[in-house]
CSV table of C-alpha atoms and ligand atoms in Angstrom, one decimal:
chain,number,residue,atom,x,y,z
A,1,MET,CA,0.0,0.0,0.0
A,2,SER,CA,1.4,3.4,-0.9
A,3,THR,CA,1.3,6.5,1.3
A,4,LEU,CA,1.0,10.2,0.3
A,5,ARG,CA,4.7,10.8,0.7
A,6,GLU,CA,5.5,10.4,-3.0
A,7,ARG,CA,2.8,12.7,-4.3
A,8,HIS,CA,4.9,15.9,-4.2
A,9,ASP,CA,8.5,16.9,-3.8
A,10,THR,CA,9.6,19.1,-0.9
A,11,ALA,CA,8.9,22.4,-2.8
A,12,GLY,CA,5.5,21.0,-3.8
A,13,TRP,CA,4.6,20.2,-0.2
A,14,GLN,CA,5.9,23.5,1.1
A,15,ALA,CA,3.8,25.5,-1.5
A,16,LEU,CA,0.6,23.7,-0.5
A,17,ASP,CA,1.5,24.1,3.2
A,18,ARG,CA,1.9,27.9,2.8
A,19,GLN,CA,-1.5,28.2,1.1
A,20,HIS,CA,-3.7,26.0,3.2
A,21,PHE,CA,-2.3,25.0,6.5
A,22,LEU,CA,-2.6,27.0,9.7
A,23,HIS,CA,-0.2,25.3,12.1
A,24,PRO,CA,-0.5,24.9,15.9
A,25,PHE,CA,1.9,27.1,18.0
A,26,THR,CA,3.4,28.7,15.0
A,27,ASP,CA,4.4,32.2,13.8
A,28,HIS,CA,3.2,31.8,10.2
A,29,LYS,CA,5.0,34.9,8.9
A,30,SER,CA,8.3,33.5,10.0
A,31,LEU,CA,7.4,29.9,8.9
A,32,HIS,CA,6.6,31.1,5.4
A,33,GLU,CA,9.9,32.9,5.1
A,34,HIS,CA,11.8,29.7,5.9
A,35,GLY,CA,9.5,27.1,4.5
A,36,THR,CA,8.3,24.1,6.5
A,37,ARG,CA,10.5,21.1,7.1
A,38,VAL,CA,8.5,18.2,5.9
A,39,ILE,CA,9.0,15.0,8.1
A,40,THR,CA,8.2,11.9,6.1
A,41,ARG,CA,9.2,8.9,8.0
A,42,ALA,CA,10.7,7.6,11.3
A,43,ASP,CA,12.2,4.6,12.9
A,44,GLY,CA,13.5,4.0,16.5
A,45,VAL,CA,14.8,7.3,17.7
A,46,TYR,CA,15.3,8.8,14.2
A,47,LEU,CA,13.2,11.0,11.9
A,48,TRP,CA,13.8,11.6,8.2
A,49,ASP,CA,12.7,14.7,6.3
A,50,SER,CA,11.6,15.0,2.7
A,51,GLU,CA,15.2,15.6,1.6
A,52,GLY,CA,16.3,12.3,3.2
A,53,VAL,CA,18.1,14.1,6.0
A,54,ARG,CA,18.2,12.1,9.3
A,55,LEU,CA,17.4,13.7,12.7
A,56,LEU,CA,17.9,12.2,16.2
A,57,ASP,CA,14.6,13.0,17.9
A,58,ALA,CA,15.5,13.8,21.5
A,59,MET,CA,12.0,15.1,22.1
A,60,ALA,CA,10.1,11.8,21.3
A,61,GLY,CA,7.9,13.9,19.0
A,62,LEU,CA,6.1,16.1,21.6
A,63,TRP,CA,7.2,14.1,24.7
A,64,CYS,CA,5.0,11.2,23.5
A,65,VAL,CA,6.7,8.5,21.4
A,66,ASN,CA,7.8,6.5,24.5
A,67,VAL,CA,8.2,3.1,22.7
A,68,GLY,CA,10.0,4.7,19.7
A,69,TYR,CA,9.0,4.9,16.1
A,70,GLY,CA,8.5,2.0,13.7
A,71,ARG,CA,6.5,-0.4,16.0
A,72,HIS,CA,4.7,-2.3,13.3
A,73,GLU,CA,2.7,-4.3,15.9
A,74,LEU,CA,0.9,-1.1,16.8
A,75,ALA,CA,0.0,-0.4,13.2
A,76,ASP,CA,-1.2,-4.0,12.9
A,77,VAL,CA,-3.4,-3.8,16.0
A,78,ALA,CA,-4.9,-0.6,14.7
A,79,ALA,CA,-5.6,-2.1,11.2
A,80,ALA,CA,-7.1,-5.2,12.6
A,81,GLN,CA,-9.4,-3.3,15.0
A,82,MET,CA,-10.4,-0.9,12.2
A,83,ARG,CA,-11.4,-3.8,10.0
A,84,GLU,CA,-13.5,-5.4,12.8
A,85,LEU,CA,-15.0,-2.4,14.5
A,86,PRO,CA,-13.6,1.0,13.4
A,87,TYR,CA,-15.9,3.0,15.6
A,88,TYR,CA,-18.6,2.8,18.1
A,89,ASN,CA,-19.3,5.0,21.1
A,90,ASN,CA,-19.4,4.2,24.8
A,91,PHE,CA,-22.5,6.3,25.6
A,92,PHE,CA,-25.9,4.9,26.5
A,93,LYS,CA,-24.9,1.6,28.1
A,94,THR,CA,-22.6,0.4,25.3
A,95,ALA,CA,-18.9,-0.4,25.3
A,96,ASN,CA,-16.3,-2.1,23.1
A,97,PRO,CA,-13.7,-4.8,24.0
A,98,PRO,CA,-10.5,-2.6,23.5
A,99,ALA,CA,-11.8,0.2,25.7
A,100,ILE,CA,-12.7,-2.3,28.5
A,101,ALA,CA,-9.4,-4.2,28.2
A,102,LEU,CA,-7.5,-0.9,28.3
A,103,SER,CA,-9.4,0.1,31.4
A,104,ALA,CA,-8.4,-3.1,33.2
A,105,LEU,CA,-4.8,-2.8,32.2
A,106,LEU,CA,-4.6,0.8,33.3
A,107,ALA,CA,-6.0,-0.3,36.7
A,108,GLU,CA,-3.0,-2.7,36.9
A,109,VAL,CA,-0.2,-0.2,36.0
A,110,THR,CA,-1.5,2.8,37.9
A,111,PRO,CA,-1.1,3.3,41.7
A,112,PRO,CA,-3.4,1.3,43.9
A,113,GLN,CA,-5.9,4.0,44.7
A,114,PHE,CA,-7.0,3.9,41.1
A,115,SER,CA,-9.3,1.3,39.5
A,116,ARG,CA,-11.4,3.4,37.1
A,117,VAL,CA,-10.7,5.6,34.1
A,118,PHE,CA,-12.7,8.2,32.1
A,119,TYR,CA,-11.5,8.5,28.5
A,120,ALA,CA,-10.7,11.6,26.5
A,121,GLY,CA,-9.1,12.2,23.1
A,122,SER,CA,-6.0,14.2,24.3
A,123,GLY,CA,-4.3,15.7,27.3
A,124,SER,CA,-6.3,18.9,27.0
A,125,GLU,CA,-9.5,17.1,27.0
A,126,ALA,CA,-8.4,15.0,30.0
A,127,ASN,CA,-7.9,18.2,31.9
A,128,ASP,CA,-11.2,19.6,30.7
A,129,THR,CA,-12.8,16.5,32.2
A,130,ILE,CA,-10.9,17.1,35.4
A,131,VAL,CA,-12.3,20.6,35.7
A,132,ARG,CA,-15.8,19.1,35.2
A,133,LEU,CA,-15.2,16.2,37.7
A,134,VAL,CA,-13.7,18.1,40.6
A,135,ARG,CA,-16.6,20.5,40.4
A,136,ARG,CA,-19.3,17.9,40.0
A,137,TYR,CA,-17.8,16.0,42.9
A,138,ARG,CA,-18.4,18.9,45.2
A,139,ASP,CA,-22.0,19.3,44.1
A,140,VAL,CA,-22.7,15.6,44.7
A,141,ARG,CA,-21.2,16.0,48.2
A,142,GLY,CA,-23.4,19.0,49.0
A,143,GLU,CA,-20.5,21.5,48.9
A,144,PRO,CA,-21.7,23.7,46.0
A,145,LYS,CA,-19.4,26.7,47.0
A,146,ARG,CA,-16.3,24.6,46.7
A,147,LYS,CA,-15.3,25.1,43.1
A,148,THR,CA,-12.0,27.0,42.8
A,149,ILE,CA,-8.9,25.2,41.4
A,150,ILE,CA,-5.4,26.2,42.2
A,151,SER,CA,-2.6,25.6,39.7
A,152,ARG,CA,0.8,27.0,38.9
A,153,TRP,CA,2.5,29.6,36.8
A,154,GLN,CA,4.5,28.1,34.0
A,155,GLY,CA,2.4,24.9,34.3
A,156,TYR,CA,1.1,23.4,31.0
A,157,HIS,CA,-2.2,21.6,31.0
A,158,GLY,CA,-3.2,21.9,27.3
A,159,SER,CA,-4.6,24.4,24.8
A,160,THR,CA,-8.4,24.2,25.1
A,161,VAL,CA,-10.1,27.0,27.1
A,162,ALA,CA,-10.0,25.0,30.3
A,163,GLY,CA,-6.5,23.5,29.7
A,164,ALA,CA,-5.0,26.9,28.9
A,165,SER,CA,-6.7,28.4,32.0
A,166,LEU,CA,-5.3,25.7,34.3
A,167,GLY,CA,-1.9,26.3,32.6
A,168,GLY,CA,0.2,29.2,33.8
A,169,MET,CA,1.4,30.5,30.5
A,170,SER,CA,0.7,34.3,30.6
A,171,ALA,CA,1.2,34.7,26.8
A,172,MET,CA,-1.6,32.1,26.3
A,173,HIS,CA,-3.8,33.8,28.8
A,174,GLU,CA,-3.4,37.1,27.1
A,175,GLN,CA,-4.5,35.8,23.7
A,176,GLY,CA,-7.7,34.2,25.0
A,177,ASP,CA,-9.0,36.4,27.8
A,178,LEU,CA,-8.1,33.6,30.2
A,179,PRO,CA,-8.1,32.1,32.7
A,180,ILE,CA,-11.8,31.4,33.1
A,181,PRO,CA,-13.3,32.2,36.5
A,182,GLY,CA,-12.4,29.9,39.4
A,183,ILE,CA,-8.8,29.1,38.5
A,184,VAL,CA,-6.0,30.8,40.3
A,185,HIS,CA,-2.2,30.3,40.1
A,186,ILE,CA,0.8,30.1,42.5
A,187,ASP,CA,4.5,30.3,41.7
A,188,PRO,CA,6.2,27.0,40.6
A,189,PRO,CA,9.0,25.2,42.5
A,190,TYR,CA,11.6,26.5,40.1
A,191,TRP,CA,14.7,26.4,42.3
A,192,TYR,CA,17.2,27.6,39.6
A,193,GLY,CA,15.0,30.5,38.5
A,194,LEU,CA,13.4,31.5,41.8
A,195,GLY,CA,15.4,29.9,44.6
A,196,GLY,CA,17.9,32.7,45.1
A,197,GLU,CA,20.2,31.8,48.0
A,198,LEU,CA,18.0,29.1,49.5
A,199,SER,CA,19.0,25.4,49.6
A,200,GLN,CA,16.8,23.0,47.6
A,201,GLU,CA,15.1,21.8,50.7
A,202,GLU,CA,14.4,25.3,52.1
A,203,PHE,CA,13.0,26.3,48.7
A,204,GLY,CA,10.9,23.2,48.3
A,205,LEU,CA,9.1,23.9,51.6
A,206,LYS,CA,8.7,27.6,50.8
A,207,ALA,CA,7.3,26.8,47.3
A,208,ALA,CA,4.8,24.2,48.7
A,209,ARG,CA,3.6,26.6,51.5
A,210,LEU,CA,2.5,29.0,48.8
A,211,LEU,CA,-0.4,26.6,48.3
A,212,GLU,CA,-1.4,26.8,52.0
A,213,GLU,CA,-1.2,30.6,51.8
A,214,LYS,CA,-3.4,30.6,48.7
A,215,ILE,CA,-6.0,28.2,50.3
A,216,LEU,CA,-6.2,30.4,53.4
A,217,GLU,CA,-6.5,33.5,51.3
A,218,LEU,CA,-9.4,32.1,49.3
A,219,GLY,CA,-11.0,30.2,52.2
A,220,PRO,CA,-10.7,26.4,52.2
A,221,GLU,CA,-14.4,26.1,51.9
A,222,THR,CA,-14.1,27.5,48.3
A,223,VAL,CA,-11.2,25.3,47.0
A,224,THR,CA,-11.9,22.0,45.3
A,225,ALA,CA,-8.6,20.9,43.9
A,226,PHE,CA,-4.9,21.6,43.3
A,227,ILE,CA,-3.4,20.5,40.0
A,228,GLY,CA,0.2,20.2,39.0
A,229,GLU,CA,2.6,18.2,36.7
A,230,PRO,CA,5.0,16.2,38.8
A,231,ILE,CA,7.7,17.8,36.6
A,232,GLN,CA,6.6,20.9,34.7
A,233,GLY,CA,7.5,19.9,31.2
A,234,ALA,CA,6.6,22.7,28.7
A,235,GLY,CA,7.4,25.3,31.3
A,236,GLY,CA,11.0,24.3,31.1
A,237,VAL,CA,11.4,20.9,32.8
A,238,ILE,CA,11.1,22.4,36.2
A,239,ILE,CA,12.0,19.6,38.7
A,240,PRO,CA,10.8,20.3,42.2
A,241,PRO,CA,13.0,19.6,45.3
A,242,MET,CA,12.1,16.1,46.7
A,243,ASN,CA,10.3,17.6,49.7
A,244,TYR,CA,7.9,19.7,47.6
A,245,TRP,CA,5.3,17.1,46.7
A,246,PRO,CA,5.0,15.4,50.1
A,247,GLU,CA,4.4,18.9,51.6
A,248,ILE,CA,1.8,19.7,48.9
A,249,GLU,CA,0.1,16.4,49.7
A,250,ARG,CA,0.1,17.2,53.4
A,251,ILE,CA,-1.5,20.6,52.8
A,252,CYS,CA,-4.2,19.2,50.4
A,253,ARG,CA,-5.2,16.6,53.0
A,254,LYS,CA,-5.2,19.1,55.8
A,255,TYR,CA,-7.8,21.3,54.0
A,256,GLY,CA,-9.7,18.5,52.2
A,257,VAL,CA,-8.5,19.7,48.8
A,258,LEU,CA,-8.3,17.1,46.0
A,259,LEU,CA,-4.8,16.5,44.7
A,260,VAL,CA,-4.6,16.2,40.9
A,261,ALA,CA,-1.5,15.1,39.0
A,262,ASP,CA,-1.2,16.0,35.4
A,263,GLU,CA,0.8,12.9,34.2
A,264,VAL,CA,0.5,13.6,30.5
A,265,ILE,CA,4.4,13.8,30.2
A,266,CYS,CA,5.6,12.0,33.3
A,267,GLY,CA,3.3,9.0,32.9
A,268,PHE,CA,4.2,5.7,31.3
A,269,GLY,CA,7.8,5.5,32.4
A,270,ARG,CA,9.4,8.9,31.6
A,271,THR,CA,10.8,9.5,35.1
A,272,GLY,CA,11.8,5.8,35.8
A,273,ASN,CA,8.5,4.8,37.4
A,274,TRP,CA,5.2,4.2,35.8
A,275,PHE,CA,4.0,7.6,37.0
A,276,GLY,CA,5.7,10.8,38.2
A,277,CYS,CA,3.8,10.7,41.4
A,278,GLU,CA,5.6,7.5,42.3
A,279,THR,CA,9.0,9.2,41.7
A,280,PHE,CA,8.1,12.1,43.8
A,281,GLY,CA,6.2,10.2,46.5
A,282,PHE,CA,2.6,11.4,46.6
A,283,LYS,CA,-0.8,9.9,46.0
A,284,PRO,CA,-3.1,11.9,43.7
A,285,ASP,CA,-6.9,11.6,43.8
A,286,LEU,CA,-7.1,12.2,40.0
A,287,MET,CA,-4.5,11.8,37.3
A,288,ALA,CA,-4.5,13.1,33.7
A,289,MET,CA,-2.9,10.9,31.0
A,290,ALA,CA,-2.2,11.1,27.3
A,291,LYS,CA,1.0,11.2,25.2
A,292,GLY,CA,2.9,8.1,26.3
A,293,MET,CA,-0.4,6.3,26.9
A,294,SER,CA,-0.4,5.4,23.2
A,295,SER,CA,3.2,6.6,22.4
A,296,GLY,CA,1.4,9.0,20.0
A,297,TYR,CA,0.5,6.3,17.5
A,298,LEU,CA,-3.1,7.3,17.8
A,299,PRO,CA,-4.7,10.1,19.8
A,300,ILE,CA,-6.1,9.2,23.2
A,301,GLY,CA,-6.2,10.6,26.7
A,302,GLY,CA,-7.9,9.8,30.0
A,303,VAL,CA,-8.3,10.5,33.7
A,304,MET,CA,-7.7,8.0,36.4
A,305,VAL,CA,-10.3,8.6,39.2
A,306,SER,CA,-9.6,7.3,42.7
A,307,ASP,CA,-12.0,4.9,44.2
A,308,GLU,CA,-13.1,7.4,46.8
A,309,VAL,CA,-14.0,10.0,44.1
A,310,ALA,CA,-15.5,7.5,41.7
A,311,ASN,CA,-17.6,5.8,44.3
A,312,THR,CA,-19.0,9.2,45.4
A,313,LEU,CA,-20.0,10.0,41.8
A,314,ILE,CA,-21.4,6.5,41.1
A,315,ALA,CA,-23.4,6.2,44.4
A,316,ASP,CA,-24.9,9.7,44.5
A,317,GLY,CA,-24.2,11.5,41.3
A,318,GLY,CA,-26.8,10.2,38.8
A,319,GLU,CA,-25.9,10.8,35.2
A,320,PHE,CA,-22.7,12.9,34.6
A,321,TYR,CA,-23.5,15.0,31.6
A,322,HIS,CA,-20.1,14.8,30.1
A,323,GLY,CA,-18.2,12.8,27.5
A,324,TYR,CA,-16.6,12.9,24.0
A,325,THR,CA,-17.6,11.2,20.8
A,326,TYR,CA,-14.2,9.5,20.9
A,327,SER,CA,-14.1,8.6,24.6
A,328,GLY,CA,-12.8,5.0,24.5
A,329,HIS,CA,-12.4,4.9,20.7
A,330,PRO,CA,-11.9,1.2,19.7
A,331,ALA,CA,-8.8,1.6,17.5
A,332,CYS,CA,-7.1,4.2,19.8
A,333,SER,CA,-7.8,2.0,22.8
A,334,ALA,CA,-6.4,-1.1,21.1
A,335,VAL,CA,-3.2,0.7,20.2
A,336,ALA,CA,-2.9,2.2,23.8
A,337,GLU,CA,-3.4,-1.3,25.3
A,338,ARG,CA,-0.7,-2.8,23.1
A,339,ASN,CA,1.6,0.1,23.7
A,340,ILE,CA,1.3,-0.3,27.5
A,341,ARG,CA,2.0,-4.0,27.2
A,342,ILE,CA,5.1,-3.2,25.2
A,343,ILE,CA,6.3,-0.9,27.9
A,344,ARG,CA,5.6,-3.5,30.5
A,345,ASP,CA,6.8,-6.6,28.6
A,346,GLU,CA,10.1,-5.0,27.5
A,347,GLY,CA,10.8,-3.6,31.0
A,348,LEU,CA,11.2,-0.1,29.6
A,349,VAL,CA,10.3,1.5,33.0
A,350,GLU,CA,13.0,-0.5,34.8
A,351,ARG,CA,15.5,0.2,32.1
A,352,VAL,CA,14.9,3.9,32.5
A,353,ARG,CA,15.1,3.6,36.3
A,354,THR,CA,18.2,1.5,36.6
A,355,ASP,CA,20.2,1.4,33.4
A,356,THR,CA,19.8,3.9,30.5
A,357,GLY,CA,18.2,6.6,32.7
A,358,PRO,CA,21.1,6.9,35.1
A,359,TYR,CA,23.5,6.7,32.1
A,360,LEU,CA,21.7,9.5,30.2
A,361,GLN,CA,21.6,11.7,33.4
A,362,ALA,CA,25.3,11.2,34.0
A,363,ARG,CA,26.2,12.2,30.5
A,364,TRP,CA,23.7,15.1,30.5
A,365,ARG,CA,25.3,16.4,33.7
A,366,GLU,CA,28.6,16.6,31.8
A,367,LEU,CA,27.0,19.3,29.6
A,368,GLY,CA,26.7,21.3,32.9
A,369,GLU,CA,30.4,21.9,32.6
A,370,HIS,CA,30.0,23.8,29.3
A,371,PRO,CA,30.6,27.6,29.7
A,372,LEU,CA,27.1,28.3,28.4
A,373,VAL,CA,25.2,26.0,30.8
A,374,GLY,CA,24.2,27.3,34.2
A,375,GLU,CA,22.5,24.1,35.3
A,376,ALA,CA,22.0,20.7,33.8
A,377,ARG,CA,19.2,18.8,35.6
A,378,GLY,CA,17.0,15.8,34.9
A,379,VAL,CA,15.3,12.7,36.1
A,380,GLY,CA,15.0,9.4,34.1
A,381,PHE,CA,14.5,10.4,30.4
A,382,ILE,CA,13.7,14.1,30.9
A,383,GLY,CA,16.0,17.0,31.4
A,384,ALA,CA,16.9,20.6,30.9
A,385,LEU,CA,19.9,22.9,30.4
A,386,GLU,CA,19.8,26.5,31.5
A,387,LEU,CA,21.7,28.6,29.0
A,388,VAL,CA,23.1,31.7,30.7
A,389,LYS,CA,25.4,34.6,30.0
A,390,ASP,CA,27.3,34.2,33.3
A,391,LYS,CA,27.2,30.9,35.2
A,392,ALA,CA,28.6,32.3,38.5
A,393,THR,CA,25.9,34.9,38.9
A,394,ARG,CA,23.1,33.0,37.1
A,395,THR,CA,22.8,36.1,34.8
A,396,ARG,CA,20.5,35.4,31.9
A,397,PHE,CA,20.7,36.7,28.3
A,398,ASP,CA,18.8,39.8,27.3
A,399,PRO,CA,16.4,39.5,25.5
A,400,LEU,CA,15.5,36.2,27.0
A,401,GLY,CA,14.8,33.5,24.5
A,402,GLU,CA,17.1,34.6,21.7
A,403,THR,CA,19.9,32.3,22.7
A,404,GLY,CA,17.6,29.3,23.1
A,405,THR,CA,16.2,29.8,19.6
A,406,ILE,CA,19.8,30.1,18.2
A,407,CYS,CA,20.7,26.8,19.9
A,408,ARG,CA,17.5,25.0,18.8
A,409,ASP,CA,18.1,26.1,15.2
A,410,PHE,CA,21.7,24.8,15.4
A,411,CYS,CA,20.3,21.5,16.6
A,412,PHE,CA,17.8,21.3,13.8
A,413,LYS,CA,20.6,22.1,11.2
A,414,ASN,CA,22.9,19.5,12.7
A,415,GLY,CA,20.5,16.5,12.8
A,416,LEU,CA,19.2,16.9,16.4
A,417,VAL,CA,15.8,17.8,17.7
A,418,MET,CA,15.8,19.5,21.1
A,419,ARG,CA,13.4,22.2,22.1
A,420,ALA,CA,13.9,25.6,23.7
A,421,VAL,CA,11.7,27.1,26.4
A,422,TRP,CA,13.1,30.7,26.4
A,423,ASP,CA,16.8,30.0,27.1
A,424,THR,CA,16.2,26.5,28.6
A,425,MET,CA,17.0,23.6,26.3
A,426,ILE,CA,15.0,20.5,27.0
A,427,MET,CA,15.1,16.9,26.2
A,428,SER,CA,12.6,14.0,26.5
A,429,PRO,CA,13.8,11.1,24.2
A,430,PRO,CA,12.1,7.8,23.4
A,431,LEU,CA,12.5,5.4,26.3
A,432,ILE,CA,14.1,2.8,24.0
A,433,MET,CA,17.2,4.9,23.4
A,434,THR,CA,20.3,2.8,23.7
A,435,ARG,CA,23.6,3.8,25.4
A,436,ALA,CA,25.2,4.2,21.9
A,437,GLU,CA,22.4,6.5,20.8
A,438,ILE,CA,22.7,8.5,24.1
A,439,ASP,CA,26.4,9.0,23.3
A,440,GLU,CA,25.5,10.2,19.8
A,441,PHE,CA,22.9,12.5,21.3
A,442,ILE,CA,25.3,14.1,23.8
A,443,ALA,CA,28.0,14.6,21.2
A,444,LEU,CA,25.5,16.4,18.9
A,445,ALA,CA,24.2,18.5,21.8
A,446,ARG,CA,27.7,19.5,22.8
A,447,ARG,CA,28.5,20.5,19.3
A,448,CYS,CA,25.4,22.7,19.1
A,449,LEU,CA,26.2,24.3,22.5
A,450,ASP,CA,29.7,25.1,21.1
A,451,LEU,CA,28.2,26.7,18.0
A,452,THR,CA,25.8,28.6,20.1
A,453,ALA,CA,28.5,29.8,22.5
A,454,GLU,CA,30.5,31.1,19.6
A,455,ALA,CA,27.4,32.8,18.0
A,456,VAL,CA,26.6,34.7,21.2
A,457,GLY,CA,30.1,35.4,22.3
A,458,VAL,CA,30.4,33.3,25.5
A,459,LYS,CA,33.8,31.7,26.1
B,501,PLP,C1,0.9,18.1,26.2
B,501,PLP,C2,0.3,18.3,27.6
B,501,PLP,C3,-1.0,18.5,27.7
B,501,PLP,C4,-2.0,18.6,26.6
B,501,PLP,O1,-2.1,17.5,25.8
B,501,PLP,P1,-2.7,17.6,24.4
B,501,PLP,O2,-2.8,16.1,24.0
B,501,PLP,O3,-1.7,18.4,23.5
B,501,PLP,O4,-4.0,18.2,24.4
B,501,PLP,C5,-1.5,18.5,29.0
B,501,PLP,N1,-0.7,18.4,30.1
B,501,PLP,C6,0.6,18.3,30.0
B,501,PLP,C7,1.5,18.2,31.2
B,501,PLP,C8,1.2,18.2,28.7
B,501,PLP,O5,2.5,18.1,28.6
């Protein structure tokens, strides 16, 4: 069977793209000046563009291709399911085998407080569902005033109206008159950026106590939930001090606030455990999932709901007027189910925890010695480099973001995909990356740091 790839050459695809395609998160004026890079195929940790140039994908697409590219068994599972039952919904007392099988498997791999899942089509939709759930839960419990959700600046929870409101990206808020009412933000546990002279431990407690201050300011009787990513990904891979999440959990329990983990990036092995909450030692009541759930082969997301919350909704809630046409889509569910089995059967989580993860982190830390890098941090298969003008004083470049863009462009030109969040370079490679591929990645990254240092005049 042929694909569309051969239909046009690069210039042909670029011309059609310019005329017809409005891209997500893209400055089109700048894109059209340069022309789109057309990605045509992928295998393992590598991508190829329409000119046949190979790129090492140290971002796993958008943090999602956990099992790597080229897994034909996932394509086969999707094809078989689409032949048998391409679509049917899960409304009105119906269900399909892949959605049920996936639910049971998710109950096995998620922490013990979870045995039920609500499906969505993406991470944003999962977080929209969470907004609905944590408010509905309060109505069912007879606490109708308890509706406010607390989240964090520089958090990312998706791009729908609710997702972007939960998120703490001020540029996104400005463009959409967001956040919607009932969502408020506190500062993130960003030690390198905000920690000043404090030790990690001192700063971790201080950052967590901001939640308590906010709950008291709003009145605990008005707050339903706190939501956070175990590691803030799109905000620049912000890794909290280890005492942060236990303190957040203590505060949530003290005031009866639901604790929600957005595991869209951290879930399915990225931090060396199945879920980020296990790495950071806390027990969420709800958990958003997407990305690594299907390794991006087909779109799917979901929310794990603790037995306590689910039982309340089931016993006293009646019908919950919420759901998506594609909640529990048969083909997406079948692919997610097989993907999770691959992660489990190949021991990818253990490999990241005990073997390739520690190796990648050791090699990544070496980049911290580079004159341009103020801090190299990471856990498992996720990490960040802070590019700074002066390491000793943590002085950033002005304007912020220019150096990160220069570095990202050098990466792209030299066969490497890393992403820049302002001047923070970030990585999140496929979990199957081998030691040899890690060596290749670090060598490429170092070369691009050298080129960037030269371009911005740092010695
Ligand atoms: C990507 C992301 C989302 C949004 O997921 P989409 O599938 O793009 O809607 C939500 N939360 C986190 C933590 C993410 O990284």
